[in-house]
Tab-separated table of C-alpha atoms in Angstrom:
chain	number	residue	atom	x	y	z
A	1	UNK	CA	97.004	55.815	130.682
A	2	UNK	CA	99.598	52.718	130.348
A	3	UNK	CA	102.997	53.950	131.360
A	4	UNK	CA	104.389	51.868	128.549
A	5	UNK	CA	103.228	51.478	125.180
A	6	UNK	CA	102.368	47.965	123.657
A	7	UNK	CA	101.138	47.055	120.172
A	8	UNK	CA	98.254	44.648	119.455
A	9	UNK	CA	97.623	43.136	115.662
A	10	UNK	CA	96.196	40.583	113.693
A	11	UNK	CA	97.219	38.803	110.688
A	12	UNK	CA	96.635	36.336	108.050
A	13	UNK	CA	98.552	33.609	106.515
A	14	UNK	CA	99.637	33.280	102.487
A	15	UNK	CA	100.776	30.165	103.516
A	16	UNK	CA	99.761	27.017	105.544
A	17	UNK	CA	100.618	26.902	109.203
A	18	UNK	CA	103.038	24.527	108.888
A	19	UNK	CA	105.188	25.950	106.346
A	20	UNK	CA	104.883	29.436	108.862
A	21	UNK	CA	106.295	27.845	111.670
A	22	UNK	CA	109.079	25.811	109.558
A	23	UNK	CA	109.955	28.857	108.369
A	24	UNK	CA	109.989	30.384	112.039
A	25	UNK	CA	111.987	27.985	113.662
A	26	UNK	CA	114.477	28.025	110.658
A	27	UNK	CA	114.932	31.928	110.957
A	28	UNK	CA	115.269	31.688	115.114
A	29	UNK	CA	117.578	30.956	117.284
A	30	UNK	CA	116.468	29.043	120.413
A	31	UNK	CA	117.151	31.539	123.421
A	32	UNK	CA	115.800	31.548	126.911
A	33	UNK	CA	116.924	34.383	128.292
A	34	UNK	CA	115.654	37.476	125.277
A	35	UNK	CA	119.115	38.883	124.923
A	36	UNK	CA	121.066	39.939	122.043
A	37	UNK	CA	124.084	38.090	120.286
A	38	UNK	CA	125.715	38.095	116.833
A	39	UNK	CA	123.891	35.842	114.927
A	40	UNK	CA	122.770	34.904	111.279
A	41	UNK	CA	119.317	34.121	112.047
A	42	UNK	CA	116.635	36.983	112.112
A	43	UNK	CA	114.905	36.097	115.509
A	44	UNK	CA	115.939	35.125	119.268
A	45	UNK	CA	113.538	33.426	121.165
A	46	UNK	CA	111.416	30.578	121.533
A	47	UNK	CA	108.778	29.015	120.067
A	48	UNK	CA	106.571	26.338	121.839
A	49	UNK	CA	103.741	24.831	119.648
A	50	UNK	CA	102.414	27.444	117.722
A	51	UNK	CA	103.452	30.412	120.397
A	52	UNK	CA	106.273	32.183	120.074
A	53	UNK	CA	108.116	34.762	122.076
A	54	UNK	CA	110.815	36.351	120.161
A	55	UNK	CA	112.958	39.751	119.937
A	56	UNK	CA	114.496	40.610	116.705
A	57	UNK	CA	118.362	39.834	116.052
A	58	UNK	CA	119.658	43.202	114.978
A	59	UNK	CA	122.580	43.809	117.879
A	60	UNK	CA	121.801	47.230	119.846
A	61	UNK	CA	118.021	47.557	119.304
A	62	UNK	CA	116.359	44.500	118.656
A	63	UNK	CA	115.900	43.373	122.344
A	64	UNK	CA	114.037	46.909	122.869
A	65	UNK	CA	110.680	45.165	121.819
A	66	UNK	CA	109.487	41.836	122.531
A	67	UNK	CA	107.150	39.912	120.336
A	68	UNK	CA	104.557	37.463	121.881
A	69	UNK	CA	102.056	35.523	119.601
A	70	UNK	CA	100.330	32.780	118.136
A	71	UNK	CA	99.741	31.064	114.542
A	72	UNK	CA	96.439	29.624	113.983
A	73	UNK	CA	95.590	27.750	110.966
A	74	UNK	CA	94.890	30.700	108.861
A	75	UNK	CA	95.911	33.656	110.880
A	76	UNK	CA	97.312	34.825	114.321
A	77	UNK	CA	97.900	37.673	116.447
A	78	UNK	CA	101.002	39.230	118.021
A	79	UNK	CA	101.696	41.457	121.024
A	80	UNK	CA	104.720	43.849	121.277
A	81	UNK	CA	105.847	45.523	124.287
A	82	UNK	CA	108.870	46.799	125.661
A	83	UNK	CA	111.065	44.743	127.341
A	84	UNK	CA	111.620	43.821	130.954
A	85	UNK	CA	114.571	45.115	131.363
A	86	UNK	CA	114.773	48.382	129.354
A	87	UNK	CA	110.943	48.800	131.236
A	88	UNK	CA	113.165	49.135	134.350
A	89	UNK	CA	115.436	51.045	132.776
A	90	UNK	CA	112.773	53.613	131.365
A	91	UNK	CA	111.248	53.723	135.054
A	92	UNK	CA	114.482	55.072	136.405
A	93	UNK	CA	114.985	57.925	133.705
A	94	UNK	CA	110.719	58.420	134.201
A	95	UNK	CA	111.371	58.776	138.074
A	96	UNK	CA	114.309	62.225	137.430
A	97	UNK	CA	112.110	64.843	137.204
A	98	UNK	CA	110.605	63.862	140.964
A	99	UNK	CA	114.133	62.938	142.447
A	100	UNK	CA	114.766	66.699	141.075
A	101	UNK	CA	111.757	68.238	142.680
A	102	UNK	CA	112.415	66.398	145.820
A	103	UNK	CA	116.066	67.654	145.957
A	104	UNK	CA	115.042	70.765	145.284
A	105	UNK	CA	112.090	70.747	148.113
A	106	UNK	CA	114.743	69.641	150.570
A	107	UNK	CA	117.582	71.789	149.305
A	108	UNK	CA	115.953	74.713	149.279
A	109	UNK	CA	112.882	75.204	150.969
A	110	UNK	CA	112.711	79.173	151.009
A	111	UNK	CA	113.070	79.154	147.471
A	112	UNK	CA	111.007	76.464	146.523
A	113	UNK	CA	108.530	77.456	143.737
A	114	UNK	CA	105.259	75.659	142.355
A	115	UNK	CA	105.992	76.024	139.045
A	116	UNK	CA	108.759	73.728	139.300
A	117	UNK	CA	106.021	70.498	139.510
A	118	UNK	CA	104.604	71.944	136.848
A	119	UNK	CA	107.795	72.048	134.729
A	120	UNK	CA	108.402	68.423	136.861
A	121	UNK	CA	105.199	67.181	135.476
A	122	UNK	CA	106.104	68.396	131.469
A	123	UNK	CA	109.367	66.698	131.729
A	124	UNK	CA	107.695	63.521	132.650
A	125	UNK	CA	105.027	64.031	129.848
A	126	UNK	CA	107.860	64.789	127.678
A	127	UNK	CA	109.823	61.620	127.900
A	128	UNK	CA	106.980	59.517	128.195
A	129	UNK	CA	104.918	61.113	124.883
A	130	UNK	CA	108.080	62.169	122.943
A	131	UNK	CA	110.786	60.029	123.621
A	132	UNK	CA	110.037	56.259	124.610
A	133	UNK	CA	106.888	56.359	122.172
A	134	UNK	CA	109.066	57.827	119.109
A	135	UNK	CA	111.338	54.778	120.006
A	136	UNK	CA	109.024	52.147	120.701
A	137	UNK	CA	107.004	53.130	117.587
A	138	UNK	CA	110.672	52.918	115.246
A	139	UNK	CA	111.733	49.958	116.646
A	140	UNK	CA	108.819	48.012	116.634
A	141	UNK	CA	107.854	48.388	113.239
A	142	UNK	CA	110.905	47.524	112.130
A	143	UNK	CA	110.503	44.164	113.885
A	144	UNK	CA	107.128	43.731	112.840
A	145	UNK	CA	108.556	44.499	109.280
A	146	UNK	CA	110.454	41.666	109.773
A	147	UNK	CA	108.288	39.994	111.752
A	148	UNK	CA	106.318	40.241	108.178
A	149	UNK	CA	109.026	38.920	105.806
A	150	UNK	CA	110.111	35.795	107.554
A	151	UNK	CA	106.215	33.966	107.964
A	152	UNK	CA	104.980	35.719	105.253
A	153	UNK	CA	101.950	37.441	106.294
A	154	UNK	CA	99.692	40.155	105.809
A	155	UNK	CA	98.641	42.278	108.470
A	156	UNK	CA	94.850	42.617	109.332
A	157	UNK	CA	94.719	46.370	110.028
A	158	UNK	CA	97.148	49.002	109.422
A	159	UNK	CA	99.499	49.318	112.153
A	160	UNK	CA	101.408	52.537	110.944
Protein backbone atom coordinates (compact mmCIF):
# COMPACT_ATOMS: atom_id res chain seq x y z
CA UNK A 1 0.00 0.00 0.00
CA UNK A 2 1.60 3.59 -0.99
CA UNK A 3 0.72 6.03 1.73
CA UNK A 4 0.20 8.58 -0.99
CA UNK A 5 -1.48 8.27 -4.14
CA UNK A 6 0.30 9.10 -7.54
CA UNK A 7 -1.05 8.94 -11.10
CA UNK A 8 0.80 7.36 -14.05
CA UNK A 9 -0.42 8.04 -17.94
CA UNK A 10 0.46 8.06 -21.36
CA UNK A 11 -0.35 10.20 -24.19
CA UNK A 12 -0.11 11.07 -27.73
CA UNK A 13 0.56 14.12 -29.66
CA UNK A 14 -1.99 15.95 -32.43
CA UNK A 15 0.77 17.98 -32.96
CA UNK A 16 4.60 17.89 -33.58
CA UNK A 17 6.89 18.06 -30.60
CA UNK A 18 8.00 21.22 -31.24
CA UNK A 19 4.91 23.08 -31.53
CA UNK A 20 4.01 21.04 -27.85
CA UNK A 21 6.75 22.42 -26.11
CA UNK A 22 6.38 26.10 -27.76
CA UNK A 23 3.19 25.95 -26.62
CA UNK A 24 4.43 24.75 -23.04
CA UNK A 25 6.89 27.18 -22.41
CA UNK A 26 4.46 29.96 -23.68
CA UNK A 27 1.68 28.84 -21.13
CA UNK A 28 4.48 28.50 -18.05
CA UNK A 29 6.00 30.49 -15.97
CA UNK A 30 9.64 29.65 -15.13
CA UNK A 31 9.61 28.79 -11.25
CA UNK A 32 12.10 26.94 -9.17
CA UNK A 33 10.69 26.64 -6.15
CA UNK A 34 6.68 24.85 -7.15
CA UNK A 35 4.78 27.52 -5.33
CA UNK A 36 1.78 29.41 -6.15
CA UNK A 37 1.46 33.16 -7.34
CA UNK A 38 -1.07 35.25 -9.29
CA UNK A 39 -0.30 34.79 -12.64
CA UNK A 40 -1.76 34.77 -16.29
CA UNK A 41 -0.05 31.80 -17.45
CA UNK A 42 -1.64 28.27 -16.83
CA UNK A 43 1.53 26.43 -15.45
CA UNK A 44 4.49 27.07 -12.81
CA UNK A 45 7.42 25.20 -13.24
CA UNK A 46 10.15 24.28 -15.35
CA UNK A 47 10.85 22.74 -18.29
CA UNK A 48 14.38 21.44 -19.29
CA UNK A 49 14.60 19.83 -22.82
CA UNK A 50 11.66 17.97 -23.30
CA UNK A 51 11.00 17.32 -19.28
CA UNK A 52 8.96 19.26 -17.48
CA UNK A 53 8.01 19.60 -13.87
CA UNK A 54 5.10 21.79 -13.39
CA UNK A 55 2.04 22.49 -10.87
CA UNK A 56 -0.96 24.13 -12.21
CA UNK A 57 -1.52 28.05 -11.67
CA UNK A 58 -4.95 28.14 -10.12
CA UNK A 59 -4.06 30.05 -6.52
CA UNK A 60 -5.18 27.70 -3.46
CA UNK A 61 -5.08 24.24 -5.11
CA UNK A 62 -2.93 24.00 -7.91
CA UNK A 63 0.37 23.36 -5.97
CA UNK A 64 -1.57 20.23 -4.32
CA UNK A 65 -0.34 18.03 -7.33
CA UNK A 66 2.81 18.08 -9.09
CA UNK A 67 3.24 17.08 -12.67
CA UNK A 68 6.53 15.38 -13.86
CA UNK A 69 6.96 14.25 -17.57
CA UNK A 70 8.36 13.99 -20.82
CA UNK A 71 7.42 14.74 -24.66
CA UNK A 72 8.73 12.39 -27.12
CA UNK A 73 8.32 12.86 -30.72
CA UNK A 74 4.91 11.48 -30.91
CA UNK A 75 3.83 10.93 -27.39
CA UNK A 76 4.93 11.15 -23.66
CA UNK A 77 4.09 10.22 -20.28
CA UNK A 78 3.38 12.17 -17.08
CA UNK A 79 3.54 11.42 -13.36
CA UNK A 80 1.38 13.22 -10.71
CA UNK A 81 1.88 13.07 -7.12
CA UNK A 82 1.27 15.09 -4.25
CA UNK A 83 3.47 17.56 -3.32
CA UNK A 84 6.39 17.77 -0.94
CA UNK A 85 5.15 19.89 1.19
CA UNK A 86 1.40 19.19 1.59
CA UNK A 87 3.00 15.22 1.77
CA UNK A 88 4.36 16.56 5.11
CA UNK A 89 1.51 18.17 5.85
CA UNK A 90 -0.82 15.03 5.23
CA UNK A 91 1.77 12.95 7.45
CA UNK A 92 1.05 15.14 10.42
CA UNK A 93 -2.91 14.99 10.19
CA UNK A 94 -2.17 10.84 9.22
CA UNK A 95 -0.05 10.61 12.54
CA UNK A 96 -3.56 12.08 15.08
CA UNK A 97 -5.24 9.13 15.53
CA UNK A 98 -1.81 7.47 17.21
CA UNK A 99 -0.82 10.76 19.13
CA UNK A 100 -4.61 10.15 20.44
CA UNK A 101 -4.16 6.55 21.35
CA UNK A 102 -0.89 7.29 22.91
CA UNK A 103 -2.40 10.11 25.08
CA UNK A 104 -4.95 8.12 25.92
CA UNK A 105 -2.57 4.94 26.90
CA UNK A 106 -0.65 7.33 29.11
CA UNK A 107 -3.58 9.32 30.43
CA UNK A 108 -5.46 6.74 31.41
CA UNK A 109 -4.17 3.46 31.78
CA UNK A 110 -7.06 1.79 33.95
CA UNK A 111 -9.39 2.76 31.45
CA UNK A 112 -7.64 2.07 28.48
CA UNK A 113 -9.72 -0.06 26.02
CA UNK A 114 -8.68 -2.10 22.77
CA UNK A 115 -11.22 -0.99 20.79
CA UNK A 116 -9.86 2.35 20.75
CA UNK A 117 -6.83 1.05 18.08
CA UNK A 118 -9.36 -0.31 16.38
CA UNK A 119 -11.39 2.92 16.06
CA UNK A 120 -7.44 4.47 15.87
CA UNK A 121 -6.83 2.28 12.94
CA UNK A 122 -10.48 3.35 10.98
CA UNK A 123 -9.65 6.91 11.46
CA UNK A 124 -6.40 6.44 9.76
CA UNK A 125 -8.10 4.32 6.95
CA UNK A 126 -10.58 6.99 6.83
CA UNK A 127 -8.45 9.93 5.98
CA UNK A 128 -6.18 8.10 3.96
CA UNK A 129 -9.12 6.21 1.61
CA UNK A 130 -11.74 9.02 1.95
CA UNK A 131 -10.21 12.17 2.28
CA UNK A 132 -6.64 12.74 0.65
CA UNK A 133 -7.71 10.28 -2.29
CA UNK A 134 -11.18 12.24 -2.93
CA UNK A 135 -8.75 15.31 -3.10
CA UNK A 136 -5.93 14.08 -4.92
CA UNK A 137 -8.30 12.42 -7.44
CA UNK A 138 -10.33 16.25 -7.92
CA UNK A 139 -7.42 18.09 -8.12
CA UNK A 140 -5.46 16.18 -10.30
CA UNK A 141 -7.75 15.77 -12.98
CA UNK A 142 -8.38 19.06 -13.13
CA UNK A 143 -4.69 19.66 -13.84
CA UNK A 144 -4.42 16.95 -16.13
CA UNK A 145 -7.55 18.58 -17.81
CA UNK A 146 -5.48 21.29 -18.30
CA UNK A 147 -2.57 19.61 -18.57
CA UNK A 148 -4.70 18.36 -21.83
CA UNK A 149 -5.75 21.74 -23.30
CA UNK A 150 -2.50 23.60 -23.33
CA UNK A 151 -0.17 20.69 -25.50
CA UNK A 152 -2.99 19.38 -27.01
CA UNK A 153 -3.04 15.79 -26.42
CA UNK A 154 -4.95 12.80 -26.13
CA UNK A 155 -4.62 10.57 -23.37
CA UNK A 156 -3.61 6.84 -23.97
CA UNK A 157 -5.92 5.18 -21.43
CA UNK A 158 -8.71 6.49 -19.50
CA UNK A 159 -7.61 8.02 -16.42
CA UNK A 160 -11.13 8.75 -14.81
Amino acid sequence: MKLFPTKELGFRLVNNQAETLDRLNRRTERSENLTSQVTDKSFRGLINGSEFRLISSTIGKGAFCVMTGHINSVDGSVKVEIHKVFRILLSIILSLPLVGILAMAISRKEEFSPIIILVAIGQFLMIRFFFIELAFRFLSRESLNRLREVLDLEWLKNYA
